[in-house]
Amino acid sequence: MGEFEVHRVRFFGLVPAGVRCLACQPRGGRLALARTDGAVEVYNFAANYFQEKVIPGHEARSVEALCWAAGDRLFGAGLSGHITEYDLALLCVACSVDGCGGPIWSMAANSSGTQLAIGCEDGSVKLFQVVPGGIQFERNLDRRKGRILCLSWHPSDTHIAAGSIDFLRVFDVCSGQTLQRIMVNYHVLKVRRECIVWSIAFLSSGTVITSDSFGRVQFWDWQRGTLLESHTVSTSAVLSLAVSEKEDSIIVGTSTGATYQFQLLPVKMGSLEKRWVRTKPFQHHTHDVRAVAHSSTALISGGLDAQLVIRPLMEKMQKKGYDAALRKFTFPHRRLVSCARKARLLLFQFSQHLELWRLGSTDETGKDGEVLPLCRMPEHLVQLKSKGPEHIYCSCVSPCGGWVAYSTASRFHLYRVQYEGDGVSIKKVPKVPKLLLPAYQLQFSSDSGSLFVASARGSVHVLQLLEPGGCKHLHTFRPPSGSPEAVYLLASSADGHWLAAVGGDWAIHVYDLKCFKHHCTVPTYSCAVTALAIHPVTNNLVIAYSDQQLFEFSIPEKQYTAWSRMVQNCGLHRVWLERDSPITHITFNPKNPSHILLHDIYMFCVLDKSLPLPDNSALLMNQSTLKQLPETARQRQLHAFKICKKFQPLLFADLLDENCLVMVERPIMDIKTQLPLPIQQKKFGT
Amino acid sequence: MVAPATLRVVRCGGSTLHGARAVFSADSYLLCAAGDFVKMYSVATEETLRVMGGHADLVTGVQLNPHNHMQLYSSSLDGSIKLWDFMDGIPIKTFTVGSKLLALYALASSEDSVFVVIPKSGERDTFQLVSVKLAKAAGQDLEAKELSVVLDGVDASPKRIAFGREGEYVASVKEVNLQVFFFKRKQLNRFSVSAIKTKSGNNHFTCIACHPTEDCIATGHADGKIRLWRNFYHKKDYTFSTLHWHHDTVMDLAFSMEGTSLLSGGVESVLVLWHNESDCQKDFLPRLGSAIEYISMSSDGALCCTLHTDNRITIINSNLRFSKSIQGLIKSTDVKTGLVVDPRTKALVLNGEPGHLQFYCLQSDQQLFSLDIVQRQYIHQAGLNQADLVKVAFSAQGKWLATVEEREEVTDPELQLKLWFYDEETQSFKLNTRINMPHEDHITDMCFREMDELEDDSLILVTAGRDCVFKVWVMVEDTDPEAQQSVSWSCDFVGSYHNYQATNCCFSEDGSLLAVSFEETVTVWDSVTWDLKCTFCHPPGKIRNICFGRLTCSKYLIGATDYGFLCCWNLLSCALEWSAHLNVLVLQPDPLSEHIAAVSWLSKESSLFVFKPNEPRPIYIQRNLCKEKIQLAAFVPRDEPETIGSEKYHWLRRSQLFFLTDTQELMTLSTKSLEERLTPSSKQLAVEESLPVTPFSLLLGKHRRQQSQEDIDLGKLVHNKHKQDSPAVKELLHTPAHVLPSASFLCPIFINSLLISKENKSAEEVADEVEMESEKTEDDSDEERGVTEMEQEDTSPMELLGEMTCKLSKSQEKELRKIRKMDYSWISAF
């Protein structure tokens, strides 16, 4: 694997925001997720649950409910009282309509996706018509006192069930009248405590399922207003509930971090009598599970501990494989760290500010595994706060460390950073060119002479950076056939000749920077690109896809390289393909051209193209066994993948020079200490 | 009674009550397997009503006949299934299957077959569940050879197979696999849990129960989880939910009759009631004493019972209230106290629950009571050193009890000597004195001076310790006016000998001499002046046991060394009288005679030698007494001397010898033959046959039998009265020879004693005693039965007689039973 001096960076204080709500696209392969900071993310099931799109949050725009309507239109509503439609191509807010009922707690779309119902603070349920280009207020349903915390449409679209504090109501959509009002706290205690119906679901059979703050999941017959079944699953509140499309399984999430599955099972073999039975408990979260979703093959839950957990249902799986793995996502699938290699600086991107750090240094050397004492401590140089309520989309620091750029939804900022001894001066570059905003990705050229700005509709702007602090717009690349989607990944070659850009349609375009023209398009692959990079020596484009496939594309020859064809013929190792987190960064070692350095959250890998690929019978992660073997045996056991799992979770890894690596870790325990205390639970034996 | 020619070692009482799940009969009797017997208890009074014997090996399964709730099936390791009429204790039929039967299941849906678990032929440690067709032929002894295999590779434990709702399916668990077989569809589904090993244990299956009305299987696991399986008729879509409260192995599970609640139990000795299969709704019945082995429900759901590892049956109400408990002999892992006989109750006293002393009645096979000695909460945790009871001694009248408890610490043991006084009012022992650290090191032996006098002043307790001293404790008047008691105990004398560890101590019968062994030497001390009188020694070899001879042999001191010598020293001549090469483990003198029993251990068998100290030749030798190592022995005085024909067994006349083997099996020696000891219940039916079958004859027959029994008992009583000696003669015969006055002085007393004094006992008194006697004989008859037979037995003429009497036809039998069940009490009105 080779020996490296490693900067083990643990001062990136990122705390991901908690998951607030989830929405599965009906009959679709996408999952929308909203975080407590207002960010909305879209995960693609087909692309191995890759986090495809991210719409950064906004201070004033909290999201309390998300829903898909009219096919693939995504709507959100929040305590600001507005209903927001998101533009998933431009990754920004398309339009926003005031609900006129105070803060909105809940929103649901009917099964055909033509109508939206919202539940407001003032106790009203309002219907909106989904029209092309926006939504239109239709009418109010019967208004009573008490905020509407949850809503559910009957699959036939004729009735709406709404949960409030202490009761639930069923509305007739046509007349707008309340048909049934059911008190839910009736059976509890002598002392009357208010019972909050946190979540509700309306089944086609007429059963209404509620989950409440007493830890109960209750099944009601709405017409008679009677309780059919009651299951106490927790001593604390049951916050969320989701029903499968076939209505034979539900998942509930509790405030203790546990989720439970209920299944509708026949009481006896062959009999028609069925009963809801609590079957599987899962404890993946440590904090409130605020949102759950039930896809056809998996139970999905998101909690305030910022984790998104996808737990596949084994009985729905045809074979053991990639889909059958439990996945937990805590960190975004894109990098938030950029590195100035020459200046040894790291730029950390937070939701509303940036931090620039200088790495520490040592003048000692040691053996493998030794921790070297620092002669200079890492130094926090600059903190850049973004102005306004918008969150940062992307950021970058130039390789020389002299430039820092970031973009929010409406503004683009470029700074000139100058280092005088120990002091740092930072100056905003005035008069940046007016660009099509926001920028989705920023990339400096390796000589720090120009900045590439990924923009909407597949376009990439090239800005020339001028000394002592200015810039000018040089050119805008557009894909020859045009594209509605935004570019989300960029890679430039070390010689400043080539630029590769990936858009939301997963097409990779290569542009010639010398003559400012489109060079070629990499053959389209059916999966999302998670990382790409251009080799500094050979100008080969290395591409990692979300299904863990690796391709190498020769830009000058406009075709896949022989090694890439060989990889496709032989196939990658089974264990490699079953990994559940995407590769987020690729880099190279200029001194060792056959090496490709890549990493995901859980591992760092040096891919040596000169060595044979492992076959499925070989051990993929063999570094520790190799160490114990004698030299001759070791030579025989060597294969291309040299994997190191020492650094976890790994947010960023890069090669500073030929034998110096920087690894940015964010231990989960450090995040846990930043979160509020979870609900106190007695653990046996403590 | 015919005197048999042999002595047999028999298992007596104390057999495990948790061999199989207990069964509630429809009319609130509890039936459970106890060793080779099936016992019937009354749920209301917790009394043993009937002991049904007939199996030749351990009973492994008890099941009510699903088609006749007055009948019971039982299976045994001897390979037979018996059908009983348990109300009368009559075996109706015996089906011989042939191979060992490890578990028995009876189903309502299978008309004429039962299910048993048998070892698979040809393979070791593999078992299969087979259904046995029980032929409907006439006759008592039938062959049941029609076996059909239902499931292969099942576990031997009866807890690991359960039959589902209406017998639709059978489920069996083994290790991490669950298999469900559907009878109608002939479909076998297998499921498994991943074999993970956590620090709390693995998740192997331990037990299984099926929901009575729904398709739901509950399984218990070694890590304390309970899984509820549903939808298991789909190979893929099956699902389970988990209930978790137990921290250790779930030992047994039972559904309530409607299936709305589930009971579970484990080593925590807590019964958990789960409502509606919900993890959040559960009730507990804690502090049940010891680990729960089996749980069973009554068919009306009003009662449930738990069988515990310490031989206890707890009966519990439906609202989870403790109702009754039936306690057998508690088998603690290490009987440190030895077998001691309580002089007051003649009960066997030994370690019971941790820190408790159990008083076990041999006759009724029940615990009389349990005395908490340590008086500290016992914490169930592995590797925790807790105070335990190590020594017990009773004073001659049972008025005082001395106990020693110690906590095993590596550096310094924590010792406590407690003296308990028997309080007549409360009828129990009351703590009188507690002495902390009576010795610096472990106490090796302890004895009271056995004096028959009633005055307390002469009572002396001697303790011998490993700290090289023996201490003498006496009672002193308590001077403290605040004290609630008048006397307390304090140390009077500390003796030592050359700084050797004191290992044994023993008083002579008259209490004048104390023998204390110090490693290789026996020292004899005067018990009044505490002078060292003489020493005996038989090098090499340390002294293992010592005892004084009794009665006519009271001038002898017997010692056994660990070099395999048994020595007898004459106290008058201070010389070795004789010695024998014998590896003696147990040396036990009979308190009522001069006989001493020595049990030796040689090449994997125990042998018994009974001798009188004055003769070097043993009067009785029983080689190969049993295969196990005998740890302890005790002579328990009989209530009345037994009439024993053979001179050879005369030593068993007044006391009975009990042994405890290292497998905690309580054994005794019996002179009765196997046939006598067995309840002649199988012949009862035959006896009744000879009577004309009318209601009157039944009543008459019963009456006659009773009377004849009474007659016999009366005769015995009179005989006994004649034999009873006057106190003078008793004194004369019991006083050691070397302290007797001259013969001329004794002569008139002796002559006087031979004159018959006037009998003025009232008739009523006699009648009372008669009743007691008759009860006792009943008890005796079903108390025990043999396991190892020494020699070939003579065929009893009784049996032949029984065989000859013509057998009843089936219809006649039924008729007869019907009549018996009817209530004819109205006749008495006439």
Short mmCIF file of C-alpha atoms in Angstrom, two decimals, chain B residues 499-825:
data_model
loop_
_atom_site.label_atom_id
_atom_site.label_comp_id
_atom_site.label_asym_id
_atom_site.label_seq_id
_atom_site.Cartn_x
_atom_site.Cartn_y
_atom_site.Cartn_z
CA ASN B 499 0.26 -26.50 66.83
CA TYR B 500 -1.43 -29.07 64.64
CA GLN B 501 -4.70 -28.32 62.93
CA ALA B 502 -7.67 -29.74 64.76
CA THR B 503 -9.70 -31.82 62.36
CA ASN B 504 -12.33 -33.78 64.26
CA CYS B 505 -13.88 -33.79 67.66
CA CYS B 506 -16.13 -36.22 69.38
CA PHE B 507 -17.53 -36.83 72.86
CA SER B 508 -17.79 -40.21 74.44
CA GLU B 509 -21.27 -41.42 75.08
CA ASP B 510 -21.30 -40.45 78.74
CA GLY B 511 -19.73 -37.13 77.94
CA SER B 512 -16.76 -37.65 80.21
CA LEU B 513 -14.18 -37.76 77.48
CA LEU B 514 -13.55 -35.62 74.48
CA ALA B 515 -11.51 -36.88 71.58
CA VAL B 516 -9.97 -34.31 69.30
CA SER B 517 -7.89 -35.31 66.34
CA PHE B 518 -4.94 -33.14 65.41
CA GLU B 519 -3.81 -34.19 61.97
CA GLU B 520 -2.08 -37.53 62.71
CA THR B 521 -2.85 -37.70 66.39
CA VAL B 522 -5.96 -38.29 68.39
CA THR B 523 -5.97 -36.61 71.75
CA VAL B 524 -8.34 -37.56 74.53
CA TRP B 525 -9.29 -34.91 77.04
CA ASP B 526 -11.12 -35.02 80.33
CA SER B 527 -14.28 -33.00 79.83
CA VAL B 528 -14.35 -31.71 83.40
CA THR B 529 -10.82 -30.59 84.02
CA TRP B 530 -9.74 -30.28 80.36
CA ASP B 531 -6.60 -32.27 80.97
CA LEU B 532 -5.00 -34.14 78.14
CA LYS B 533 -5.48 -37.77 79.11
CA CYS B 534 -3.76 -39.66 76.40
CA THR B 535 -2.93 -39.58 72.70
CA PHE B 536 -3.28 -42.16 69.99
CA CYS B 537 -1.63 -42.16 66.68
CA HIS B 538 -1.42 -44.47 63.71
CA PRO B 539 1.22 -43.08 61.40
CA PRO B 540 1.41 -42.41 58.63
CA GLY B 541 -1.81 -40.75 57.66
CA LYS B 542 -3.91 -38.04 59.06
CA ILE B 543 -7.06 -38.82 60.94
CA ARG B 544 -10.10 -38.53 58.75
CA ASN B 545 -12.85 -39.59 61.15
CA ILE B 546 -13.13 -40.51 64.76
CA CYS B 547 -15.92 -41.80 66.90
CA PHE B 548 -16.46 -43.43 70.24
CA GLY B 549 -18.08 -46.76 70.63
CA ARG B 550 -21.47 -46.92 72.25
CA LEU B 551 -23.18 -48.90 74.93
CA THR B 552 -21.16 -52.04 75.63
CA CYS B 553 -18.35 -50.82 73.45
CA SER B 554 -17.94 -47.43 75.01
CA LYS B 555 -14.38 -48.15 75.99
CA TYR B 556 -13.29 -48.08 72.38
CA LEU B 557 -12.36 -45.22 70.18
CA ILE B 558 -12.49 -45.72 66.42
CA GLY B 559 -10.49 -43.69 63.99
CA ALA B 560 -10.07 -43.77 60.24
CA THR B 561 -6.97 -42.38 58.57
CA ASP B 562 -6.54 -41.17 55.06
CA TYR B 563 -3.86 -43.79 54.48
CA GLY B 564 -6.63 -46.31 54.46
CA PHE B 565 -6.58 -47.66 57.99
CA LEU B 566 -9.39 -48.18 60.38
CA CYS B 567 -8.09 -48.35 63.94
CA CYS B 568 -9.75 -49.21 67.18
CA TRP B 569 -8.10 -48.10 70.37
CA ASN B 570 -8.97 -49.35 73.80
CA LEU B 571 -9.41 -46.43 76.15
CA LEU B 572 -8.79 -48.46 79.24
CA SER B 573 -5.51 -49.92 78.14
CA CYS B 574 -4.62 -47.01 75.88
CA ALA B 575 -3.53 -49.50 73.28
CA LEU B 576 -4.46 -50.30 69.75
CA GLU B 577 -7.05 -53.05 69.91
CA TRP B 578 -7.17 -53.84 66.22
CA SER B 579 -6.76 -52.18 62.90
CA ALA B 580 -7.90 -52.94 59.39
CA HIS B 581 -6.76 -51.79 56.01
CA LEU B 582 -9.77 -49.97 54.64
CA ASN B 583 -10.15 -46.67 52.82
CA VAL B 584 -12.99 -45.35 54.93
CA LEU B 585 -14.86 -42.32 53.65
CA VAL B 586 -17.70 -42.26 56.11
CA LEU B 587 -17.72 -43.50 59.66
CA GLN B 588 -21.13 -43.39 61.21
CA PRO B 589 -22.07 -44.80 64.63
CA ASP B 590 -25.63 -45.82 65.26
CA PRO B 591 -26.86 -43.74 68.20
CA LEU B 592 -29.12 -46.53 69.43
CA SER B 593 -26.79 -49.49 69.24
CA GLU B 594 -23.12 -50.31 69.34
CA HIS B 595 -22.96 -50.78 65.60
CA ILE B 596 -20.78 -48.57 63.51
CA ALA B 597 -21.14 -48.29 59.78
CA ALA B 598 -18.10 -47.56 57.67
CA VAL B 599 -18.35 -46.83 53.97
CA SER B 600 -15.24 -47.40 51.97
CA TRP B 601 -14.38 -46.30 48.47
CA LEU B 602 -12.23 -48.60 46.46
CA SER B 603 -11.76 -48.82 42.73
CA LYS B 604 -14.92 -47.05 41.72
CA GLU B 605 -17.35 -48.69 44.04
CA SER B 606 -18.53 -48.05 47.54
CA SER B 607 -18.72 -50.83 50.08
CA LEU B 608 -20.43 -50.91 53.40
CA PHE B 609 -19.01 -52.50 56.51
CA VAL B 610 -20.92 -52.71 59.75
CA PHE B 611 -19.01 -53.75 62.81
CA LYS B 612 -18.94 -53.63 66.56
CA PRO B 613 -15.82 -52.08 67.98
CA ASN B 614 -15.20 -54.97 70.30
CA GLU B 615 -14.76 -57.42 67.46
CA PRO B 616 -12.38 -56.88 64.61
CA ARG B 617 -14.67 -58.88 62.31
CA PRO B 618 -17.45 -56.93 60.69
CA ILE B 619 -20.91 -58.30 61.25
CA TYR B 620 -22.06 -57.23 57.86
CA ILE B 621 -20.27 -56.57 54.61
CA GLN B 622 -21.98 -55.24 51.55
CA ARG B 623 -19.58 -54.94 48.67
CA ASN B 624 -20.48 -52.85 45.65
CA LEU B 625 -23.08 -50.88 47.52
CA CYS B 626 -23.36 -48.45 44.68
CA LYS B 627 -21.29 -47.16 41.83
CA GLU B 628 -21.26 -43.58 43.01
CA LYS B 629 -19.10 -42.21 45.71
CA ILE B 630 -20.99 -42.00 48.95
CA GLN B 631 -20.39 -38.68 50.59
CA LEU B 632 -22.45 -38.80 53.71
CA ALA B 633 -24.42 -41.22 55.77
CA ALA B 634 -26.75 -41.03 58.72
CA PHE B 635 -28.57 -43.43 60.98
CA VAL B 636 -32.13 -42.33 61.44
CA PRO B 637 -33.86 -43.94 64.42
CA ARG B 638 -36.97 -45.83 63.51
CA ASP B 639 -40.17 -44.92 65.22
CA GLU B 640 -40.56 -48.49 66.26
CA PRO B 641 -38.02 -51.27 65.99
CA GLU B 642 -38.57 -53.30 62.90
CA THR B 643 -38.93 -57.01 63.11
CA ILE B 644 -36.11 -58.43 61.16
CA GLY B 645 -35.81 -62.11 60.88
CA SER B 646 -32.28 -62.54 59.78
CA GLU B 647 -29.59 -62.15 62.42
CA LYS B 648 -27.40 -60.62 59.77
CA TYR B 649 -29.51 -57.50 59.51
CA HIS B 650 -30.13 -57.10 63.17
CA TRP B 651 -28.20 -53.86 63.13
CA LEU B 652 -30.97 -52.31 61.04
CA ARG B 653 -33.56 -53.06 63.64
CA ARG B 654 -33.62 -49.78 65.46
CA SER B 655 -32.25 -47.33 62.97
CA GLN B 656 -32.26 -46.95 59.28
CA LEU B 657 -29.14 -46.04 57.38
CA PHE B 658 -29.35 -43.29 54.76
CA PHE B 659 -26.66 -42.28 52.30
CA LEU B 660 -26.14 -39.29 50.14
CA THR B 661 -24.08 -39.95 47.03
CA ASP B 662 -22.04 -37.34 45.25
CA THR B 663 -24.81 -37.04 42.65
CA GLN B 664 -27.08 -35.87 45.48
CA GLU B 665 -29.09 -39.05 45.40
CA LEU B 666 -30.55 -40.06 48.73
CA MET B 667 -30.41 -43.83 49.24
CA THR B 668 -31.28 -46.22 51.98
CA LEU B 669 -30.95 -49.90 52.74
CA SER B 670 -34.08 -51.90 52.80
CA THR B 671 -34.75 -55.43 53.83
CA LYS B 672 -38.11 -55.54 52.15
CA SER B 673 -38.36 -57.14 48.78
CA LEU B 674 -39.22 -55.22 45.69
CA GLU B 675 -42.69 -56.69 45.49
CA GLU B 676 -43.54 -55.65 49.00
CA ARG B 677 -42.40 -52.15 48.47
CA LEU B 678 -44.35 -51.68 45.32
CA THR B 679 -47.90 -50.68 45.84
CA PRO B 680 -49.87 -53.76 45.15
CA SER B 681 -52.23 -51.51 43.29
CA SER B 682 -52.02 -53.64 40.20
CA LYS B 683 -53.56 -56.40 42.21
CA GLN B 684 -56.22 -54.30 43.80
CA LEU B 685 -58.43 -54.74 40.87
CA ALA B 686 -57.92 -58.47 41.00
CA VAL B 687 -58.79 -58.61 44.69
CA GLU B 688 -61.97 -56.79 44.07
CA GLU B 689 -62.90 -59.18 41.35
CA SER B 690 -63.45 -61.96 43.81
CA LEU B 691 -66.19 -59.98 45.52
CA PRO B 692 -69.64 -60.05 44.04
CA VAL B 693 -70.08 -56.78 42.32
CA THR B 694 -72.85 -55.05 44.19
CA PRO B 695 -72.81 -51.69 45.91
CA PHE B 696 -73.15 -53.44 49.22
CA SER B 697 -70.28 -55.72 48.62
CA LEU B 698 -68.06 -52.79 47.78
CA LEU B 699 -68.95 -51.05 50.99
CA LEU B 700 -68.73 -54.25 52.93
CA GLY B 701 -65.41 -55.12 51.39
CA LYS B 702 -63.93 -51.85 52.34
CA HIS B 703 -65.17 -52.14 55.86
CA ARG B 704 -63.83 -55.64 56.25
CA ARG B 705 -60.44 -54.74 54.99
CA GLN B 706 -60.20 -51.89 57.37
CA GLN B 707 -61.15 -54.04 60.26
CA SER B 708 -58.68 -56.71 59.49
CA GLN B 709 -55.98 -54.14 59.22
CA GLU B 710 -56.95 -52.75 62.56
CA ASP B 711 -56.75 -56.19 64.04
CA ILE B 712 -53.27 -56.67 62.80
CA ASP B 713 -52.21 -53.32 64.08
CA LEU B 714 -53.74 -53.94 67.45
CA GLY B 715 -51.87 -57.18 67.74
CA LYS B 716 -48.64 -55.48 66.98
CA LEU B 717 -49.34 -52.83 69.51
CA VAL B 718 -49.92 -55.30 72.29
CA HIS B 719 -46.78 -57.07 71.38
CA ASN B 720 -44.89 -53.85 71.51
CA LYS B 721 -46.23 -52.99 74.91
CA HIS B 722 -44.81 -56.21 76.27
CA LYS B 723 -41.44 -55.42 74.97
CA GLN B 724 -41.32 -51.98 76.42
CA ASP B 725 -38.77 -51.93 79.19
CA SER B 726 -38.85 -50.08 82.47
CA PRO B 727 -36.47 -47.15 82.85
CA ALA B 728 -34.39 -49.10 85.28
CA VAL B 729 -33.65 -51.84 82.82
CA LYS B 730 -33.05 -49.31 80.13
CA GLU B 731 -30.58 -47.57 82.37
CA LEU B 732 -28.94 -50.79 83.24
CA LEU B 733 -28.50 -51.80 79.66
CA HIS B 734 -27.49 -48.45 78.35
CA THR B 735 -24.89 -47.43 80.89
CA PRO B 736 -21.35 -48.16 79.75
CA ALA B 737 -19.84 -51.13 81.44
CA HIS B 738 -16.90 -49.33 82.95
CA VAL B 739 -19.12 -46.97 84.90
CA LEU B 740 -21.67 -49.50 86.13
CA PRO B 741 -21.91 -50.22 89.85
CA SER B 742 -21.39 -53.74 91.14
CA ALA B 743 -23.79 -56.48 90.01
CA SER B 744 -25.10 -57.14 93.52
CA PHE B 745 -26.36 -53.58 93.68
CA LEU B 746 -28.13 -53.87 90.38
CA CYS B 747 -29.81 -57.19 90.95
CA PRO B 748 -32.88 -56.07 92.99
CA ILE B 749 -33.61 -53.28 90.56
CA PHE B 750 -33.51 -55.67 87.70
CA ILE B 751 -35.78 -58.17 89.41
CA ASN B 752 -38.28 -55.45 90.23
CA SER B 753 -38.38 -54.28 86.73
CA LEU B 754 -39.51 -57.66 85.48
CA LEU B 755 -42.73 -57.46 87.47
CA ILE B 756 -45.64 -56.40 85.29
CA SER B 757 -47.24 -53.17 86.42
CA LYS B 758 -50.99 -52.65 86.03
CA GLU B 759 -52.07 -51.54 82.57
CA ASN B 760 -54.33 -48.56 82.97
CA LYS B 761 -54.34 -47.12 79.54
CA SER B 762 -57.80 -46.12 78.42
CA ALA B 763 -59.35 -47.74 75.38
CA GLU B 764 -59.72 -44.44 73.59
CA GLU B 765 -56.06 -43.82 73.72
CA VAL B 766 -55.39 -47.13 72.13
CA ALA B 767 -57.85 -46.39 69.39
CA ASP B 768 -56.15 -43.11 68.67
CA GLU B 769 -52.85 -44.78 68.32
CA VAL B 770 -54.32 -47.38 66.08
CA GLU B 771 -55.44 -44.74 63.71
CA MET B 772 -52.02 -43.23 63.60
CA GLU B 773 -50.45 -46.57 63.00
CA SER B 774 -52.68 -47.39 60.11
CA GLU B 775 -51.83 -44.10 58.52
CA LYS B 776 -48.22 -44.86 58.86
CA THR B 777 -48.45 -48.19 57.18
CA GLU B 778 -50.05 -46.56 54.24
CA ASP B 779 -47.24 -44.10 54.06
CA ASP B 780 -44.66 -46.79 54.23
CA SER B 781 -46.17 -48.76 51.47
CA ASP B 782 -45.67 -46.10 48.88
CA GLU B 783 -42.60 -44.43 50.11
CA GLU B 784 -39.83 -45.82 48.01
CA ARG B 785 -38.73 -48.37 45.57
CA GLY B 786 -35.63 -50.15 44.51
CA VAL B 787 -33.16 -49.19 41.86
CA THR B 788 -30.40 -51.67 42.20
CA GLU B 789 -31.05 -55.21 43.07
CA MET B 790 -28.30 -57.09 44.74
CA GLU B 791 -29.26 -60.63 44.17
CA GLN B 792 -31.86 -62.71 42.50
CA GLU B 793 -35.07 -62.57 44.41
CA ASP B 794 -37.39 -65.36 45.24
CA THR B 795 -40.59 -65.12 43.34
CA SER B 796 -43.19 -64.16 45.79
CA PRO B 797 -46.10 -66.52 46.16
CA MET B 798 -48.34 -63.48 46.33
CA GLU B 799 -47.61 -62.64 42.79
CA LEU B 800 -48.38 -66.10 41.56
CA LEU B 801 -51.66 -65.94 43.31
CA GLY B 802 -52.44 -62.68 41.62
CA GLU B 803 -51.63 -64.06 38.23
CA MET B 804 -53.93 -66.99 38.71
CA THR B 805 -57.05 -65.08 39.46
CA CYS B 806 -59.06 -64.76 36.33
CA LYS B 807 -58.92 -61.47 34.60
CA LEU B 808 -61.93 -59.26 34.18
CA SER B 809 -63.28 -58.64 30.78
CA LYS B 810 -63.17 -55.08 29.59
CA SER B 811 -66.86 -54.45 29.94
CA GLN B 812 -66.89 -55.87 33.44
CA GLU B 813 -64.02 -53.68 34.39
CA LYS B 814 -65.80 -50.62 33.12
CA GLU B 815 -68.96 -51.58 34.94
CA LEU B 816 -67.05 -52.03 38.11
CA ARG B 817 -65.39 -48.69 37.83
CA LYS B 818 -68.66 -47.00 37.14
CA ILE B 819 -70.06 -48.44 40.30
CA ARG B 820 -67.07 -47.36 42.27
CA LYS B 821 -67.45 -43.83 41.13
CA MET B 822 -71.07 -43.60 42.13
CA ASP B 823 -71.89 -42.19 45.46
CA TYR B 824 -73.47 -44.73 47.78
CA SER B 825 -73.29 -42.68 50.89
#
